[in-house]
Coordinates of N, CA and C in Angstrom, one line a residue:
X1 N -7.5 -49.9 19.4 CA -6.5 -49.3 18.5 C -6.2 -47.9 19.0
X2 N -4.9 -47.6 19.0 CA -4.4 -46.3 19.5 C -4.5 -45.2 18.5
X3 N -4.9 -44.0 18.9 CA -5.1 -42.9 18.0 C -3.7 -42.3 17.7
X4 N -3.5 -41.8 16.4 CA -2.2 -41.2 16.1 C -2.0 -39.9 16.9
X5 N -0.7 -39.7 17.1 CA -0.3 -38.5 17.8 C -0.7 -37.3 17.0
X6 N -0.9 -36.2 17.6 CA -1.3 -34.9 17.0 C -0.1 -34.4 16.2
X7 N -0.3 -34.0 15.0 CA 0.8 -33.4 14.2 C 1.1 -32.0 14.5
X8 N 2.1 -31.4 13.9 CA 2.4 -30.0 14.1 C 1.3 -29.1 13.6
X9 N 0.6 -29.6 12.6 CA -0.5 -28.8 12.0 C -1.6 -28.7 13.1
X10 N -1.9 -29.8 13.7 CA -2.9 -29.9 14.7 C -2.6 -28.9 15.9
X11 N -1.3 -28.9 16.2 CA -0.9 -28.0 17.4 C -1.1 -26.5 17.0
X12 N -1.0 -26.2 15.7 CA -1.1 -24.8 15.3 C -2.5 -24.3 15.3
X13 N -3.5 -25.1 15.4 CA -4.9 -24.6 15.4 C -5.2 -23.7 16.5
X14 N -4.5 -23.8 17.6 CA -4.7 -22.9 18.7 C -4.4 -21.4 18.4
X15 N -3.5 -21.2 17.5 CA -3.2 -19.9 17.1 C -4.2 -19.3 16.0
X16 N -4.9 -20.2 15.4 CA -5.8 -19.8 14.4 C -7.3 -19.5 14.9
X17 N -7.5 -19.6 16.1 CA -8.8 -19.3 16.7 C -9.3 -17.9 16.3
X18 N -10.5 -17.8 16.3 CA -11.1 -16.4 15.9 C -10.9 -15.5 17.1
X19 N -10.5 -14.3 16.8 CA -10.3 -13.3 17.8 C -11.5 -12.3 17.9
X20 N -11.3 -11.3 18.7 CA -12.3 -10.3 18.9 C -12.5 -9.4 17.7
X21 N -11.5 -9.4 16.7 CA -11.6 -8.5 15.6 C -12.1 -9.2 14.3
X22 N -12.8 -10.3 14.5 CA -13.3 -11.0 13.3 C -14.2 -10.1 12.4
X23 N -14.1 -10.4 11.2 CA -14.9 -9.6 10.2 C -14.1 -8.5 9.5
X24 N -12.9 -8.2 10.0 CA -12.1 -7.2 9.4 C -11.0 -7.9 8.7
X25 N -10.6 -7.3 7.5 CA -9.5 -7.8 6.8 C -8.2 -7.3 7.3
X26 N -8.2 -6.1 7.6 CA -6.9 -5.5 8.1 C -7.3 -4.3 9.0
X27 N -6.3 -3.8 9.7 CA -6.5 -2.6 10.5 C -5.3 -1.7 10.2
X28 N -5.6 -0.4 10.2 CA -4.6 0.6 9.9 C -4.6 1.6 11.0
X29 N -3.4 2.1 11.3 CA -3.2 3.1 12.3 C -3.9 4.4 11.9
X30 N -4.6 5.1 12.7 CA -5.3 6.3 12.3 C -4.4 7.4 11.7
X31 N -3.1 7.5 12.2 CA -2.2 8.5 11.6 C -1.7 8.1 10.3
X32 N -1.8 6.8 9.9 CA -1.4 6.4 8.6 C -2.6 6.3 7.6
X33 N -3.8 6.6 8.0 CA -4.9 6.6 7.1 C -4.8 7.7 6.1
X34 N -4.2 8.8 6.4 CA -4.0 9.8 5.4 C -3.2 9.3 4.2
X35 N -2.2 8.5 4.4 CA -1.4 7.9 3.3 C -2.3 7.0 2.4
X36 N -3.2 6.2 3.1 CA -4.1 5.4 2.3 C -5.0 6.2 1.4
X37 N -5.5 7.3 2.0 CA -6.4 8.2 1.3 C -5.7 8.9 0.1
X38 N -4.5 9.3 0.4 CA -3.7 9.9 -0.7 C -3.5 9.0 -1.8
X39 N -3.2 7.7 -1.5 CA -3.0 6.7 -2.6 C -4.3 6.5 -3.4
X40 N -5.4 6.4 -2.7 CA -6.7 6.2 -3.3 C -7.1 7.4 -4.2
X41 N -6.8 8.6 -3.7 CA -7.1 9.8 -4.5 C -6.2 9.9 -5.7
X42 N -4.9 9.4 -5.5 CA -3.9 9.5 -6.6 C -4.3 8.6 -7.8
X43 N -5.0 7.5 -7.5 CA -5.3 6.5 -8.6 C -6.1 7.1 -9.7
X44 N -7.2 7.8 -9.5 CA -7.9 8.4 -10.7 C -7.2 9.5 -11.3
X45 N -6.4 10.2 -10.5 CA -5.6 11.3 -11.1 C -4.5 10.7 -12.0
X46 N -3.9 9.7 -11.6 CA -2.8 9.0 -12.4 C -3.4 8.4 -13.6
X47 N -4.6 7.9 -13.5 CA -5.3 7.3 -14.7 C -5.6 8.4 -15.7
X48 N -6.1 9.5 -15.3 CA -6.4 10.6 -16.2 C -5.2 11.2 -16.8
X49 N -4.1 11.4 -16.0 CA -2.9 11.9 -16.6 C -2.3 10.9 -17.6
X50 N -2.4 9.6 -17.3 CA -1.9 8.7 -18.3 C -2.7 8.7 -19.6
X51 N -4.0 8.9 -19.4 CA -4.8 8.9 -20.6 C -4.5 10.2 -21.5
X52 N -4.1 11.3 -20.9 CA -3.8 12.5 -21.6 C -2.4 12.5 -22.2
X53 N -1.6 11.6 -21.8 CA -0.2 11.6 -22.3 C -0.2 11.1 -23.8
X54 N 0.4 11.9 -24.7 CA 0.3 11.6 -26.1 C 1.1 10.3 -26.5
X55 N 2.2 10.0 -25.7 CA 3.0 8.8 -26.0 C 2.6 7.6 -25.3
X56 N 1.4 7.5 -24.7 CA 1.0 6.4 -23.9 C 0.9 5.1 -24.7
X57 N 0.6 5.2 -26.0 CA 0.4 4.0 -26.8 C 1.8 3.4 -27.2
X58 N 2.8 4.2 -27.0 CA 4.2 3.7 -27.4 C 4.8 2.8 -26.4
X59 N 4.2 2.8 -25.2 CA 4.8 1.9 -24.1 C 3.9 0.8 -23.8
X60 N 4.4 -0.4 -23.4 CA 3.5 -1.5 -23.0 C 2.6 -1.2 -21.8
X61 N 1.6 -2.0 -21.7 CA 0.6 -1.8 -20.6 C 1.2 -2.0 -19.3
X62 N 2.2 -2.9 -19.2 CA 2.9 -3.2 -17.9 C 3.7 -2.0 -17.4
X63 N 4.2 -1.2 -18.4 CA 5.0 0.0 -18.0 C 4.0 1.0 -17.5
X64 N 2.9 1.2 -18.2 CA 1.8 2.1 -17.8 C 1.3 1.8 -16.4
X65 N 1.1 0.5 -16.2 CA 0.6 0.1 -14.9 C 1.6 0.4 -13.8
X66 N 2.9 0.1 -14.1 CA 3.9 0.4 -13.1 C 4.0 1.9 -12.8
X67 N 3.8 2.7 -13.8 CA 3.8 4.2 -13.6 C 2.7 4.6 -12.7
X68 N 1.5 4.0 -12.9 CA 0.4 4.4 -12.1 C 0.6 3.9 -10.7
X69 N 1.1 2.7 -10.5 CA 1.4 2.3 -9.1 C 2.5 3.1 -8.4
X70 N 3.5 3.5 -9.2 CA 4.5 4.4 -8.6 C 4.0 5.7 -8.2
X71 N 3.1 6.3 -9.0 CA 2.4 7.5 -8.7 C 1.6 7.4 -7.4
X72 N 0.9 6.3 -7.3 CA 0.2 6.0 -6.0 C 1.1 5.9 -4.8
X73 N 2.3 5.2 -5.0 CA 3.2 5.0 -3.9 C 3.8 6.4 -3.6
X74 N 4.1 7.3 -4.6 CA 4.6 8.6 -4.3 C 3.5 9.4 -3.5
X75 N 2.3 9.3 -3.8 CA 1.2 10.0 -3.1 C 1.1 9.5 -1.7
X76 N 1.2 8.2 -1.5 CA 1.2 7.7 -0.1 C 2.3 8.2 0.7
X77 N 3.5 8.2 0.2 CA 4.7 8.7 0.9 C 4.5 10.2 1.2
X78 N 4.1 11.0 0.3 CA 3.9 12.4 0.5 C 2.7 12.6 1.5
X79 N 1.7 11.8 1.5 CA 0.6 11.9 2.4 C 1.1 11.6 3.9
X80 N 2.1 10.8 4.0 CA 2.5 10.4 5.4 C 3.5 11.5 6.0
X81 N 3.9 12.5 5.2 CA 4.8 13.5 5.8 C 4.1 14.2 6.9
X82 N 2.9 14.6 6.8 CA 2.2 15.4 7.8 C 2.1 14.7 9.1
X83 N 2.0 13.4 9.1 CA 1.9 12.7 10.4 C 3.3 12.4 11.0
X84 N 4.3 12.7 10.3 CA 5.7 12.4 10.9 C 6.5 13.7 11.0
X85 N 5.9 14.8 11.2 CA 6.6 16.1 11.3 C 7.4 16.2 12.6
X86 N 7.0 15.5 13.6 CA 7.8 15.5 14.8 C 9.1 14.6 14.7
X87 N 9.2 13.9 13.6 CA 10.4 13.1 13.3 C 11.0 13.6 12.0
X88 N 11.8 14.6 12.1 CA 12.3 15.3 10.8 C 13.0 14.4 9.8
X89 N 13.8 13.5 10.3 CA 14.5 12.6 9.4 C 13.5 11.7 8.6
X90 N 12.5 11.1 9.3 CA 11.5 10.3 8.7 C 10.7 11.1 7.7
X91 N 10.3 12.3 8.1 CA 9.5 13.2 7.2 C 10.3 13.5 6.0
X92 N 11.6 13.8 6.1 CA 12.4 14.1 4.9 C 12.6 12.9 4.0
X93 N 12.7 11.7 4.6 CA 12.8 10.5 3.8 C 11.5 10.2 3.1
X94 N 10.3 10.5 3.7 CA 9.0 10.4 3.0 C 8.9 11.3 1.9
X95 N 9.4 12.6 2.1 CA 9.4 13.5 1.0 C 10.3 13.1 -0.2
X96 N 11.5 12.7 0.2 CA 12.4 12.2 -0.9 C 11.9 11.0 -1.7
X97 N 11.3 10.0 -0.9 CA 10.7 8.8 -1.6 C 9.5 9.2 -2.4
X98 N 8.7 10.1 -1.9 CA 7.5 10.5 -2.6 C 7.8 11.2 -3.9
X99 N 8.7 12.1 -3.9 CA 9.2 12.8 -5.1 C 9.8 11.9 -6.1
X100 N 10.7 11.0 -5.6 CA 11.4 10.1 -6.4 C 10.4 9.2 -7.2
X101 N 9.4 8.7 -6.4 CA 8.3 7.8 -7.1 C 7.6 8.6 -8.2
X102 N 7.2 9.9 -7.9 CA 6.5 10.7 -8.8 C 7.3 11.0 -10.1
X103 N 8.6 11.2 -9.9 CA 9.5 11.5 -11.0 C 9.6 10.2 -11.8
X104 N 9.8 9.1 -11.2 CA 9.9 7.8 -12.0 C 8.6 7.5 -12.7
X105 N 7.5 7.8 -12.1 CA 6.2 7.6 -12.7 C 6.0 8.5 -14.0
X106 N 6.6 9.7 -13.9 CA 6.4 10.6 -15.1 C 7.4 10.3 -16.2
X107 N 8.4 9.5 -16.0 CA 9.4 9.2 -17.0 C 8.8 8.2 -18.1

């Protein structure tokens, strides 16, 4: 009896072999690590600020969660400014995005 031909799934197994970086979920460029740290530091700050807001109970939880995530995104963008100073347009865009996210989070 003849064996069935290999399917396209079978052919893709070559790309799924384990590489030399097994055990890591992701890798981040060292100059972008500051953005990751800024976002992680912004999380507890945003949670504290949200808790101190008097009108926090007037908005749904999804809106509060979105505000916290936007604050984190703003902090990440502002954190990346220092690593892109040699690219003034990119740095200016990071500043603009970061400020815009923080303003939207505060609304």
